Each structure stands twice: as structure tokens, then as C-alpha cells.
Short mmCIF file of C-alpha atoms in Angstrom, two decimals:
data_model
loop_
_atom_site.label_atom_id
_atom_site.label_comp_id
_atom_site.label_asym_id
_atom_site.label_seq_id
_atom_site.Cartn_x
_atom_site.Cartn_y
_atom_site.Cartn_z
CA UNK A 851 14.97 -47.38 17.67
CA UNK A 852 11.88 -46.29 16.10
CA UNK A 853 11.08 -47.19 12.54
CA UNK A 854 12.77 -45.69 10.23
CA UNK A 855 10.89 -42.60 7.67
CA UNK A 856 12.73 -41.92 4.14
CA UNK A 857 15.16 -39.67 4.97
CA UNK A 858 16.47 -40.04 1.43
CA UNK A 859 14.20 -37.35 -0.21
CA UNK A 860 13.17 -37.62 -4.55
CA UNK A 861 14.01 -34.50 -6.46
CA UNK A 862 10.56 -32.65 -6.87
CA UNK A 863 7.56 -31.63 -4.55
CA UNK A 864 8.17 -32.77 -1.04
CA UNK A 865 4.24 -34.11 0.50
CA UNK A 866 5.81 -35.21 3.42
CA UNK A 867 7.67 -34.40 6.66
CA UNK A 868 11.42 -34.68 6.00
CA UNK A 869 11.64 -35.87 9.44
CA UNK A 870 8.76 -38.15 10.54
CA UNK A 871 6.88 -38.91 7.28
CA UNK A 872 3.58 -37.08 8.33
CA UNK A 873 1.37 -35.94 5.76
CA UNK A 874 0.21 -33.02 8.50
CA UNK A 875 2.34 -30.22 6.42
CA UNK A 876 0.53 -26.56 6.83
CA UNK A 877 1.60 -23.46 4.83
CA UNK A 878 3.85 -20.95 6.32
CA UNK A 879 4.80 -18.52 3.69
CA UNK A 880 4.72 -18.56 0.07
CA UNK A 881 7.53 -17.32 -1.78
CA UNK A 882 6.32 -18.30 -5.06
CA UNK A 883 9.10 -19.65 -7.76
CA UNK A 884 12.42 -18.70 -7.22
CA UNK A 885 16.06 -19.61 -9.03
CA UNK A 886 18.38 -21.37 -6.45
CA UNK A 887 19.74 -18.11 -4.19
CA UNK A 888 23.33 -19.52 -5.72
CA UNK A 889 22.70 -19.83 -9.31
CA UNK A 890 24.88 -16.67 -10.38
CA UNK A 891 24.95 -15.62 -13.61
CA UNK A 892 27.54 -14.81 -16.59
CA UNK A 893 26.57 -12.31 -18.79
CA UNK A 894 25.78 -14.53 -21.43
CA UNK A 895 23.50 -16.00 -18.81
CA UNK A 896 21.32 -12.96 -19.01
CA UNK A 897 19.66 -14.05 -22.15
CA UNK A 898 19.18 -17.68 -21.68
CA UNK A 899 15.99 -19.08 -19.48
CA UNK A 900 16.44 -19.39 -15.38
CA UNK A 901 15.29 -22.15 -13.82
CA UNK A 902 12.93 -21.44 -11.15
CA UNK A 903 11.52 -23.88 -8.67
CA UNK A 904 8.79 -22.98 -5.86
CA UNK A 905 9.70 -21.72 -2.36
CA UNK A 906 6.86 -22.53 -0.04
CA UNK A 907 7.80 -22.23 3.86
CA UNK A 908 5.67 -24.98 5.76
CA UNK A 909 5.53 -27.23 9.16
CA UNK A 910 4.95 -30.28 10.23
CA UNK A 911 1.94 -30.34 13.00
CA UNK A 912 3.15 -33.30 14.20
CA UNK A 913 7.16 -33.16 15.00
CA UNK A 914 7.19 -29.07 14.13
CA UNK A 915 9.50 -29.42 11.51
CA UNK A 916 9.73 -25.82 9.21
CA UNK A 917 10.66 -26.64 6.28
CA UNK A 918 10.56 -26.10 2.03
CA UNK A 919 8.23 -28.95 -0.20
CA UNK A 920 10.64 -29.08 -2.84
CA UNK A 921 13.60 -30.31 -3.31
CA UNK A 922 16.11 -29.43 -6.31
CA UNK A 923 18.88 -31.63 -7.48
CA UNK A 924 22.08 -31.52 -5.40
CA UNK A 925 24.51 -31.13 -8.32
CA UNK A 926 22.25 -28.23 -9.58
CA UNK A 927 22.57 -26.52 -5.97
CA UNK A 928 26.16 -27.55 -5.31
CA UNK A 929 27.95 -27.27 -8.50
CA UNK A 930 31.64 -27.51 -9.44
CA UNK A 931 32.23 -23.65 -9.19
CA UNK A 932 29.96 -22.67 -6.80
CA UNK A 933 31.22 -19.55 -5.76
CA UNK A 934 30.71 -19.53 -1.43
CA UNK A 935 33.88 -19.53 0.70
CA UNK A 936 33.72 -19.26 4.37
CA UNK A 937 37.09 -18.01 4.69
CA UNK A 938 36.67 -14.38 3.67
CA UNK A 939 34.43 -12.93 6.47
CA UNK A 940 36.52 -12.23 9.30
CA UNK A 941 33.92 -12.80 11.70
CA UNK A 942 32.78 -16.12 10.53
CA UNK A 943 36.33 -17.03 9.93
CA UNK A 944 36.45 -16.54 14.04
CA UNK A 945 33.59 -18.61 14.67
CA UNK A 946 34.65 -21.47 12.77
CA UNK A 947 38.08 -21.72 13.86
CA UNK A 948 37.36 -21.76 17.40
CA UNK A 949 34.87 -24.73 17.02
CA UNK A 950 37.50 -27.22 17.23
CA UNK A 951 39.44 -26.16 20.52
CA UNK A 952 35.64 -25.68 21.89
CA UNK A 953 34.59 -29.76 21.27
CA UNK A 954 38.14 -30.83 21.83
CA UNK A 955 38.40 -28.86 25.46
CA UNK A 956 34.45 -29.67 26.29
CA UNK A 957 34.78 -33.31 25.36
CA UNK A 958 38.59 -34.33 26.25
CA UNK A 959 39.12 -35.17 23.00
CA UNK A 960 42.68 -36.87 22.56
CA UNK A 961 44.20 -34.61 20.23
CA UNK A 962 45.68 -36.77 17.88
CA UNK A 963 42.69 -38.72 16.55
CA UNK A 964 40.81 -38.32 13.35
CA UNK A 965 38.07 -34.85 13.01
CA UNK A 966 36.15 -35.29 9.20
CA UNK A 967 34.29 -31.81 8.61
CA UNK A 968 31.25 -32.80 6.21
CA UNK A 969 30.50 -30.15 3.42
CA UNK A 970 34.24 -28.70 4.55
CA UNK A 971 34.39 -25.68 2.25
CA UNK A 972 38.12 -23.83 2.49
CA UNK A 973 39.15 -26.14 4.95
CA UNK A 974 38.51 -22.91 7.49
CA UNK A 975 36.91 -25.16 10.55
CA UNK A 976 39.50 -27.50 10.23
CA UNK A 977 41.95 -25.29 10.42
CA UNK A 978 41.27 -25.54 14.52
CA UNK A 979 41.06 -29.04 14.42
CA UNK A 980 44.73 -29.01 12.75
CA UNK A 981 45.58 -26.28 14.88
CA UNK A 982 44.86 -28.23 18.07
CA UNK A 983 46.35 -31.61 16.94
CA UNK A 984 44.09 -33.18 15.73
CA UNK A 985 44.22 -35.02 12.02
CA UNK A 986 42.12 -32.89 9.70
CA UNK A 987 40.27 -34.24 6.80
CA UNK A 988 37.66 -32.59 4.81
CA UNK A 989 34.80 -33.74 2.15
CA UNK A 990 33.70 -30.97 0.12
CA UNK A 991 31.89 -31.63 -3.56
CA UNK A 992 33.00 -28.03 -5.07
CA UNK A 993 36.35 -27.26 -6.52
CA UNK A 994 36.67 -24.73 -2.96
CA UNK A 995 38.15 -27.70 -2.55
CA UNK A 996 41.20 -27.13 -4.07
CA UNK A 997 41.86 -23.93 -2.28
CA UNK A 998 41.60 -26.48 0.68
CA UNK A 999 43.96 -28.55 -0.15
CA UNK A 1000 46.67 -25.76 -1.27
CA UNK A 1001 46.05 -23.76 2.11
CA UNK A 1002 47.33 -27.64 3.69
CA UNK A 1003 43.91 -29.23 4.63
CA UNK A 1004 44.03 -32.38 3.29
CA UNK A 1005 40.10 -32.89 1.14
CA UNK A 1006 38.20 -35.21 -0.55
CA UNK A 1007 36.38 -33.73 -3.36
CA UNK A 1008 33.57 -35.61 -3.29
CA UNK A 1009 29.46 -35.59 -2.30
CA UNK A 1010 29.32 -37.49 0.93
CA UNK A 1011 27.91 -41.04 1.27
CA UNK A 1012 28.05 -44.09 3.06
CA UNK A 1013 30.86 -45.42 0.13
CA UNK A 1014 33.06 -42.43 1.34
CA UNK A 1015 32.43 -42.99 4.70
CA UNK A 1016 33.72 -47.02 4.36
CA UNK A 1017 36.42 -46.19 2.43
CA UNK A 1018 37.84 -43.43 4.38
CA UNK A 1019 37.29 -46.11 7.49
CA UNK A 1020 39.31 -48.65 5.68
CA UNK A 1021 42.45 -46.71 4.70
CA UNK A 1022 42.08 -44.57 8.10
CA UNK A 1023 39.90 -45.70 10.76
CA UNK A 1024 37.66 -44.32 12.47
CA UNK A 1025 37.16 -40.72 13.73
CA UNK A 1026 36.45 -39.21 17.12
CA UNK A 1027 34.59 -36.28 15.73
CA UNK A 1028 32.62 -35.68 12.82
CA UNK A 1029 31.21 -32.21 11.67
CA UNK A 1030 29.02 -30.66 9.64
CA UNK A 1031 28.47 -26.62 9.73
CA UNK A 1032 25.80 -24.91 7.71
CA UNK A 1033 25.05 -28.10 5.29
CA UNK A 1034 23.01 -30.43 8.00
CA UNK A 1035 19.90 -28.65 6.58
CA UNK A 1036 20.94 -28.66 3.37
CA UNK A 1037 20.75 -32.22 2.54
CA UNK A 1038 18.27 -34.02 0.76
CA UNK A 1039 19.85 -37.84 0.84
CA UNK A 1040 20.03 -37.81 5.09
CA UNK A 1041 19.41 -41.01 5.58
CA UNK A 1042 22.60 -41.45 3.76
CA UNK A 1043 24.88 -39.30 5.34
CA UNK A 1044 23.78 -40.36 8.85
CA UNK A 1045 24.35 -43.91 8.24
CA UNK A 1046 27.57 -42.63 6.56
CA UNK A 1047 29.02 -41.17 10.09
CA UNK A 1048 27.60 -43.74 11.78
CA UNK A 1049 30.09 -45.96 10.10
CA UNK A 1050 32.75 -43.25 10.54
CA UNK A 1051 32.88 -42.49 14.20
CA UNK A 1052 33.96 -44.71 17.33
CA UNK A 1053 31.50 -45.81 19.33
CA UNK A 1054 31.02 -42.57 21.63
CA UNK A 1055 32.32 -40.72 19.11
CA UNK A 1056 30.80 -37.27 18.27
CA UNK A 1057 28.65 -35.86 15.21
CA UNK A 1058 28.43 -32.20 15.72
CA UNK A 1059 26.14 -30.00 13.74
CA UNK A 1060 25.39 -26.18 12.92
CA UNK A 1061 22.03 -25.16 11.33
CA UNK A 1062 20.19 -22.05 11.02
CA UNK A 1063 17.92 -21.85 14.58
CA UNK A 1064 14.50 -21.92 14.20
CA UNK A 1065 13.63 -19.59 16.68
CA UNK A 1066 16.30 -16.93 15.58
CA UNK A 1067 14.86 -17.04 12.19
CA UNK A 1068 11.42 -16.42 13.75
CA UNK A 1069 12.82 -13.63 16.31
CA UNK A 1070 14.79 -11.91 13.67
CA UNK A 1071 12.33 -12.12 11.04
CA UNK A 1072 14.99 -14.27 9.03
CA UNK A 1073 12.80 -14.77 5.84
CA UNK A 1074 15.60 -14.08 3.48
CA UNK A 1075 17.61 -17.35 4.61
CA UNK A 1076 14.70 -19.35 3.30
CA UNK A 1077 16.02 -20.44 -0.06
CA UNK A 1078 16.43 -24.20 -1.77
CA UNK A 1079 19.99 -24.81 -0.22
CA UNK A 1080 18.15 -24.76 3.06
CA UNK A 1081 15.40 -27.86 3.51
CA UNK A 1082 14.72 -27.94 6.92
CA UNK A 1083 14.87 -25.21 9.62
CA UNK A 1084 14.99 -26.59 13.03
CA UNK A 1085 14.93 -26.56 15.99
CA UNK A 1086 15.95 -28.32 18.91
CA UNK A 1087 12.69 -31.11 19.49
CA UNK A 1088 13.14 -31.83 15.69
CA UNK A 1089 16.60 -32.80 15.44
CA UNK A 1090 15.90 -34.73 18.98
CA UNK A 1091 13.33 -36.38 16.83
CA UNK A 1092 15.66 -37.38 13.47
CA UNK A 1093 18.17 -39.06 15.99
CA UNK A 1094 15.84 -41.07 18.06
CA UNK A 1095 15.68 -42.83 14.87
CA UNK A 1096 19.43 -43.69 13.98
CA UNK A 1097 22.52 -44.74 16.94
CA UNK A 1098 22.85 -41.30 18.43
CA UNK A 1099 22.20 -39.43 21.40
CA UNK A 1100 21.90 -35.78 21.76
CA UNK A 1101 23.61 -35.02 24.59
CA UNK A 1102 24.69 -31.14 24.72
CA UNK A 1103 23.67 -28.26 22.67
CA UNK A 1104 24.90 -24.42 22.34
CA UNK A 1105 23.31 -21.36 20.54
CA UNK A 1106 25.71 -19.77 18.75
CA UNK A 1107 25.91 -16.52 16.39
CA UNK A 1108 26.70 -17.87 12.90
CA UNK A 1109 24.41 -16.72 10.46
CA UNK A 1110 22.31 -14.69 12.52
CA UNK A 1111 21.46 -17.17 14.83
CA UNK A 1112 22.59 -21.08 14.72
CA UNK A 1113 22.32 -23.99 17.01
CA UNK A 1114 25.19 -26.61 17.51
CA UNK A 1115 23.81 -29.90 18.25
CA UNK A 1116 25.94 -32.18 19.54
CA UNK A 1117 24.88 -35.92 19.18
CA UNK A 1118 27.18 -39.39 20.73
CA UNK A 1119 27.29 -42.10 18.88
CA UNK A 1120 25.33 -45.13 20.78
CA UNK A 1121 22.35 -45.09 22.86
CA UNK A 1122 21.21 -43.90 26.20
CA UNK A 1123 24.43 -41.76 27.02
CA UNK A 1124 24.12 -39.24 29.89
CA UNK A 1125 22.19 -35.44 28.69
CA UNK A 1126 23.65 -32.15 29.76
CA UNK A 1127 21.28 -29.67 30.97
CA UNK A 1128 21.41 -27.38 28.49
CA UNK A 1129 19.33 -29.95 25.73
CA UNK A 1130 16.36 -29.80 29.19
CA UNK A 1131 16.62 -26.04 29.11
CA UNK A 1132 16.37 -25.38 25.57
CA UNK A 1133 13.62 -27.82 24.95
CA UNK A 1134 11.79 -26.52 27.28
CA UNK A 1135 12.14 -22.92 26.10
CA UNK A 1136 10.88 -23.64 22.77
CA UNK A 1137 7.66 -25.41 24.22
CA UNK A 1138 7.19 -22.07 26.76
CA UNK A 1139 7.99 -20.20 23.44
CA UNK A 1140 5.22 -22.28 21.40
CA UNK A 1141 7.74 -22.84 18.76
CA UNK A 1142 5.83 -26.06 17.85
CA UNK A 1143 2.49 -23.86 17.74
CA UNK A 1144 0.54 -22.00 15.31
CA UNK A 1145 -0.09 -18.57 16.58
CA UNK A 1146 4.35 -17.83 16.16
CA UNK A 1147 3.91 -18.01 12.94
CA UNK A 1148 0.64 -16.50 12.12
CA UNK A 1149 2.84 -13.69 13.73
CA UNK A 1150 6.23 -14.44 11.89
CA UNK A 1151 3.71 -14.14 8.83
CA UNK A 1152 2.67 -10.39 9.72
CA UNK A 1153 6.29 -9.41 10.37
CA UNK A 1154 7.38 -10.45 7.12
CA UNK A 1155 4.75 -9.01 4.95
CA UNK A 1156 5.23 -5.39 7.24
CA UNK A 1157 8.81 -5.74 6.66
CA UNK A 1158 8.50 -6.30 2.67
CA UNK A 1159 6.15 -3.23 2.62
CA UNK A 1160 8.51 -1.10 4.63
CA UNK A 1161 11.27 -2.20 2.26
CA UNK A 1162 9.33 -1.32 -0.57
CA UNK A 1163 8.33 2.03 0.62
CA UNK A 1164 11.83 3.03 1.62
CA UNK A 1165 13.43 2.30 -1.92
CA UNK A 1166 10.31 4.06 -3.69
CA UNK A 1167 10.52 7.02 -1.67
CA UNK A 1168 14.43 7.36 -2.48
CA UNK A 1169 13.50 6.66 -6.01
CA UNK A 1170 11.44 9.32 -5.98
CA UNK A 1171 13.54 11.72 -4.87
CA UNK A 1172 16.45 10.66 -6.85
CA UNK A 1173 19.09 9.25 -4.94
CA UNK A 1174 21.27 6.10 -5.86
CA UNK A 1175 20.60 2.90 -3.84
CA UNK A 1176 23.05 0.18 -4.01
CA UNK A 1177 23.96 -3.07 -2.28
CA UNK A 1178 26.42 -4.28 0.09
CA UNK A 1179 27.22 -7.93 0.20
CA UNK A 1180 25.42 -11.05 -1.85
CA UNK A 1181 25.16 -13.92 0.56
CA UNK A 1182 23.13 -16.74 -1.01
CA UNK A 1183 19.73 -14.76 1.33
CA UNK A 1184 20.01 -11.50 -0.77
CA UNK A 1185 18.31 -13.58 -3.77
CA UNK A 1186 15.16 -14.53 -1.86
CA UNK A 1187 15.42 -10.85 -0.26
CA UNK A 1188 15.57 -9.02 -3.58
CA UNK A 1189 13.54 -11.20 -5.57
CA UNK A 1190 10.75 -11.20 -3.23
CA UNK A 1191 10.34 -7.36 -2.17
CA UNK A 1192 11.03 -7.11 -6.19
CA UNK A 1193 13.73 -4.83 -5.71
CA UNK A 1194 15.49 -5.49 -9.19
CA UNK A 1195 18.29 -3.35 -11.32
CA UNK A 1196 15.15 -0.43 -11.53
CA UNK A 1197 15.98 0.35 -7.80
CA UNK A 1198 19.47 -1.29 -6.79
CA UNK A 1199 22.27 -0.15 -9.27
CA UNK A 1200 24.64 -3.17 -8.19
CA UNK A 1201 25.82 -4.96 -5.37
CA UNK A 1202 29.06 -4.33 -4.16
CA UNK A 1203 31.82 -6.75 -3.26
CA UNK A 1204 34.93 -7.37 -1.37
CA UNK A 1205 37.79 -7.88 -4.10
CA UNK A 1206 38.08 -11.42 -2.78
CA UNK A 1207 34.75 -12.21 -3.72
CA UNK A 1208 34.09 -14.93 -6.28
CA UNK A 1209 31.20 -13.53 -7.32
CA UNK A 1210 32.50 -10.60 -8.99
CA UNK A 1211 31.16 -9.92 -12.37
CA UNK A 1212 28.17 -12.37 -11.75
CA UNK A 1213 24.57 -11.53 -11.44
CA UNK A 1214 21.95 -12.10 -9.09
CA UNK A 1215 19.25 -15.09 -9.73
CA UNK A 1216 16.56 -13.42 -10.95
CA UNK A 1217 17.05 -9.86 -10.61
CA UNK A 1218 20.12 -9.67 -12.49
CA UNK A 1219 21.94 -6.86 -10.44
CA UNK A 1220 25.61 -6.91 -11.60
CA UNK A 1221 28.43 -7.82 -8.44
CA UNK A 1222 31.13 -5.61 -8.57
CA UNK A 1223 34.15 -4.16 -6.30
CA UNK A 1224 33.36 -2.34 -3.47
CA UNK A 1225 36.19 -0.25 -4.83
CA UNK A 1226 33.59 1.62 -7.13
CA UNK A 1227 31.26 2.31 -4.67
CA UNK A 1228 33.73 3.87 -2.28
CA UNK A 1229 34.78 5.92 -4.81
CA UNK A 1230 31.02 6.46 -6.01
CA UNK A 1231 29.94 7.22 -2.58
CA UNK A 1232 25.97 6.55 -3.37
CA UNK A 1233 23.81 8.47 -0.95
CA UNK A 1234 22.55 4.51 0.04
CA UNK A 1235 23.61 1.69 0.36
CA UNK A 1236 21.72 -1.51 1.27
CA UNK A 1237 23.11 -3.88 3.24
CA UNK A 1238 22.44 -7.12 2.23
CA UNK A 1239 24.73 -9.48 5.18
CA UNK A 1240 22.60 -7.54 7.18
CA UNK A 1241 23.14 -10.30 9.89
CA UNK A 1242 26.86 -9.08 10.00
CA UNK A 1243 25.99 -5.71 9.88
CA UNK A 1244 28.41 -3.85 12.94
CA UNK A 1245 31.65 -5.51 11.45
CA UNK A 1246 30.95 -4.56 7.82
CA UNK A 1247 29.79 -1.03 8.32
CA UNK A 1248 32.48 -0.32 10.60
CA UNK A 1249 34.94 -1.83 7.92
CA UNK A 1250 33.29 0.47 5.27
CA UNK A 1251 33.45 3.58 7.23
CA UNK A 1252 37.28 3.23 7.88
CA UNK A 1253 37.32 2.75 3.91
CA UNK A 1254 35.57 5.65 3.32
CA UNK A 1255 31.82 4.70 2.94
CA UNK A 1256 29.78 7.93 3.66
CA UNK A 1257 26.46 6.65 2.25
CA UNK A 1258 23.28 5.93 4.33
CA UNK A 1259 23.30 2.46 5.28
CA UNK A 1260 19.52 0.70 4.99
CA UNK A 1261 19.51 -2.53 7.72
CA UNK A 1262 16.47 -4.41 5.84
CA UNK A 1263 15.70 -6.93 8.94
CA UNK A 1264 14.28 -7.51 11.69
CA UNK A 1265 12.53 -3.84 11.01
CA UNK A 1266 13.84 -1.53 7.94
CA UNK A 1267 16.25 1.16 9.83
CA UNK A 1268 18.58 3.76 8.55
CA UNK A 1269 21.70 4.30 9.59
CA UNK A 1270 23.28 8.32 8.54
#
């Protein structure tokens, strides 16, 4: 086991790899100093101070680690009413249910041990854990947890840690599998809560994760998921590299569509265990790639910036000629969209919402565009509307068209197109 880097990040600027401890960090992108994408606010809000914090994008010559320097306060990011449930988009909701049967089928799981989801949410991946016969038991900080627990997946409202991990082992045991979907890159005390399901699982037991892929974000020109929630963007080599260092193996991995492009990692408690071919493949598709290279991103770079510009151009020009713009959707990537092409409440009337939204009658971070229900743009019927879960775009457009959505629908990424 190699020795072991501080995993455990400080709140503040990050000068070192969150992986191997290098000082080799090189600018990607700088966003400049943004509010945390998730930081709604009440209308009261709008006349108090934001906190902003900077966004730089950078990478780690050495392991090629992409990630932010700076990292803000869990509780600030992760707050009581943070207002993000998984279980309202239908297509997500079909993603995360059938990541249960999928380990359970691919690993012979027996199918009435112990799965923990980490950062559980609604309960909605557990649900096909439960589903499949498994015990379900979630961890979730946020009061989504008590939606969890009233839809019948038993949760522990707490932050993860080592403390909850022995405790849950001594009234319990130990579990077979252990997930975590969309919140591996999110954490700044790792250290922690790898040493935490170290203690949970058996030995052979599985730690699954879902992240954000590297090179989707870099294919798809992804800049808008680069907010504070999100630490680290990797890819395959780099999470290779953060296990070497703790009683895991990576043994199988799987691209998968989540979020515009994820990767499922799936890493065995205990060392040396046998490697499927697909961990080979991928690796060595990100070195013919040269995802660990500079010249990707000198090119990621350029497709930004042309991106912003087109962006820009697009609203002005509608602007100009007086037609309404609005927005569709406010996943926590609008905020670093919006507030970096500085498309504010001047050019985007308000962002519309699905009545089950708990962000309805917030505002953005920084921008301050009002979330409302769809219901008023439907019955509006702007001539555009921007689509800001661009990365779900076919479902929700086709939803909105049987509802009666006639405006123009502007798909801001990978390249600005219009949709009549």
C-alpha cells in the first residue's frame, strides 16, 4: 500500500492534488468567484450579501486529476434544506433503480445481506436494492431524508464518517455492498469516508461509485457541471490511483448515462483480486485519448470560450429583436452556466419548474432569476425557451410538447442549437 496523501482536505484554497499530494497543479479554466450552484435564494435573500468563493478548473500533471483549488465547508454546500431530489426525473429515477438488480445479478450477490447507499438522497437507488431483497439502509445529511424514510427506506440522517460506519457495524454487521452515486466527487473529508466503508463491508465486499466522467465532460463540453459540490472530475487512472492507496481493488467498471456522462467504478474490498477487462480497455482508451495530456484541454478551453460567445450572441440577437427567453430546468449546473455567459434576469425572465420542484419560488445564486411553475410558461408560451438540463434534453422537450410547449427550444451544449 503506498503511503498515504491527506485525503482529508482544509476548508479554503486547495495547493495540492486531492489525490496524490503533488504540487504539479496547472490551470484549466477560470471561472472566477462564484456562489455554491445550490445556494438558492428567498426573497429576502435578494438584499443580503452572497457568498462567493473562486471556481478555478485545474490538473494534476502528475496523476491527471481535474479538479477545483477550493474547497467550501460541507454544511454550507449540504445544508438541512437543500432542495435536490433524485426522485423527480423520470429518467434518472430509471437509472438509479436499476443499479441494484445490475451489481446484485453481475456479482451474485446473496440477496438478503446488507446494501448502505452513501449520500442516499430519497432513498430512490435503494429502492432496487429493497426491491431485489436486499436490506436497504441509507445515510443522507439533508432533511430529503425524511421523505426517505416516509416512502419506507429506512435512513440515517447524518454526514458520513468512520463513527457511523462502526456503529452501524456494531448494531448490524457488515454489508456486502456499499454505494455512493453522484457524491464520490463531492467530498472533501475522503480519507474519512474510505476508511469508513472499509470498516463497513466484508472482506470482498463491494464499494461502488458514480461520478461525473472526465472524458464526457471534455467530449460534451460539460463546463457547466463544474461548480463547488463537485471537487474532483475523474477519470478512470485517477480513481485507480486513490485506491492503490487504501484495501481496495478496482476490478470492473461501466460508462453509464447519468448526468450526461458518468462512470461506475466498482472497487473489492482486499487486495490483488482478479480485473475484468473492461478497467484494461478503458484505461487504455483514455491514454490513446491523451486524457492525461495537455493539448485536450488547450482544446476543451477553445470549445468553451466559442460556446459562451455563441450563447451570448444568440440571447443578444433575440433581445434585440424582442422576443421573451426563458429557462427550463435549474439543476445545480445552470448557476455556473448563467453566471458565467452572464445571462442574468436582463435576458432570462425566469426559469421554469416542474410543480414538484423544491425550488419553486427560490432564486438562482447570483443571477437571481425567479423559479417558478412550468404551468406559467405553458400558458405564456415564450417564443424561447432555454433549456437548462440540457443533458436530459429528448425526455423533457418531448414532455413539454405533449403539455403544450410551442416555444423555440435553445440546447446551450456541446454547440448552441435551436430547436423550432
Amino acid at each position: 500500500m503506498n503511503k498515504l496523501p491527506k485525503h482529508d482536505l482544509s476548508e479554503g484554497h486547495v495547493d495540492t492534488c486531492q489525490i496524490c499530494d503533488s504540487e504539479k497543479l496547472e490551470l484549466i479554466l477560470n471561472f472566477g468567484h462564484h456562489a455554491p450552484c445550490d445556494s438558492l435564494l428567498w426573497p429576502n435573500g435578494l438584499r443580503e450579501m452572497e457568498r462567493t468563493y473562486p471556481l478555478n478548473l485545474v490538473r494534476c500533471t502528475d496523476c491527471g486529476l481535474v479538479q477545483i483549488d477550493y474547497a467550501v465547508a460541507p454544511e454550507e454546500l449540504f445544508f438541512a434544506d437543500y432542495p435536490y431530489r433524485s426522485g423527480i426525473t423520470s429518467t434518472l429515477v430509471d437509472n438509479l433503480r436499476s443499479t441494484g438488480p445490475t451489481i446484485i445479478q453481475r456479482f451474485n450477490m446473496e440477496k438478503d445481506g446488507l446494501a448502505i447507499d452513501i449520500g442516499s438522497n430519497d432513498g430512490t437507488l435503494l429502492s432496487g436494492f429493497k426491491d431485489a431483497g436486499m436490506i436497504a439502509l441509507g445515510i443522507e445529511p439533508t432533511n430529503i431524508a425524511k421523505i426517505a424514510n416516509e416512502n419506507g427506506i429506512e435512513t440515517i440522517q447524518e454526514f458520513f464518517s468512520e463513527t457511523v460506519a462502526k456503529q452501524i457495524v456494531s448494531e448490524r454487521g457488515n454489508a456486502q455492498i456499499v454505494t455512493a452515486a453522484n457524491m464520490f466527487a463531492h467530498v472533501s473529508k475522503l480519507g474519512g469516508l474510505i476508511r469508513g466503508v472499509e470498516a463497513l463491508l466484508d472482506t470482498g465486499g463491494l464499494f461502488v461509485t458514480e461520478s461525473h466522467y472526465l472524458m464526457d465532460l471534455i467530449d460534451t463540453v460539460q463546463y457547466d457541471s463544474i461548480y463547488h459540490e463537485h471537487l474532483k472530475y475523474y477519470s478512470l487512472r485517477s480513481i485507480v490511483r486513490l485506491f492503490s492507496f487504501y484495501d481496495f481493488t478496482v476490478v470492473d467498471v461501466d460508462r453509464i448515462s447519468n448526468y450526461g456522462g458518468s462512470i461506475r467504478v466498482y472497487a473489492m474490498k482486499g487486495r490483488g483480486h482478479a480485473t475484468k477487462q473492461s478497467v484494461v480497455d478503458l484505461l487504455a482508451e483514455e491514454d490513446s485519448r491523451g486524457l492525461h495530456e495537455k493539448p485536450i484541454y488547450d482544446e476543451f478551453v477553445n470549445r468553451v470560450k466559442q460556446s459562451k460567445i455563441h450563447l451570448q450572441q444568440l440571447v443578444a440577437d433575440a433581445q434585440i429583436a424582442g422576443k421573451k427567453i426563458v429557462g427550463i430546468g435549474s439543476p445545480g449546473r445552470a448557476a455556473t452556466l448563467l453566471n458565467y455567459c452572464g445571462i442574468d434576469t436582463d435576458s432570462l425572465s425566469y426559469i421554469a419548474e416542474q410543480s414538484s420542484s423544491l425550488k419553486l419560488g427560490l432564486f438562482m445564486p447570483g443571477v437571481h432569476t425567479p423559479i417558478i411553475d412550468e404551468k406559467f410558461m405553458l400558458e405564456e408560451q415564450p417564443e424561447y425557451a432555454l433549456i437548462l438540463s440540457w443533458h436530459y434534453w429528448e425526455p423533457i422537450v418531448k414532455k413539454l410538447r405533449k403539455k403544450g410547449l410551442k416555444s423555440k427550444i435553445i440546447i446551450p451544449l456541446p454547440d448552441v442549437k435551436v430547436l423550432n
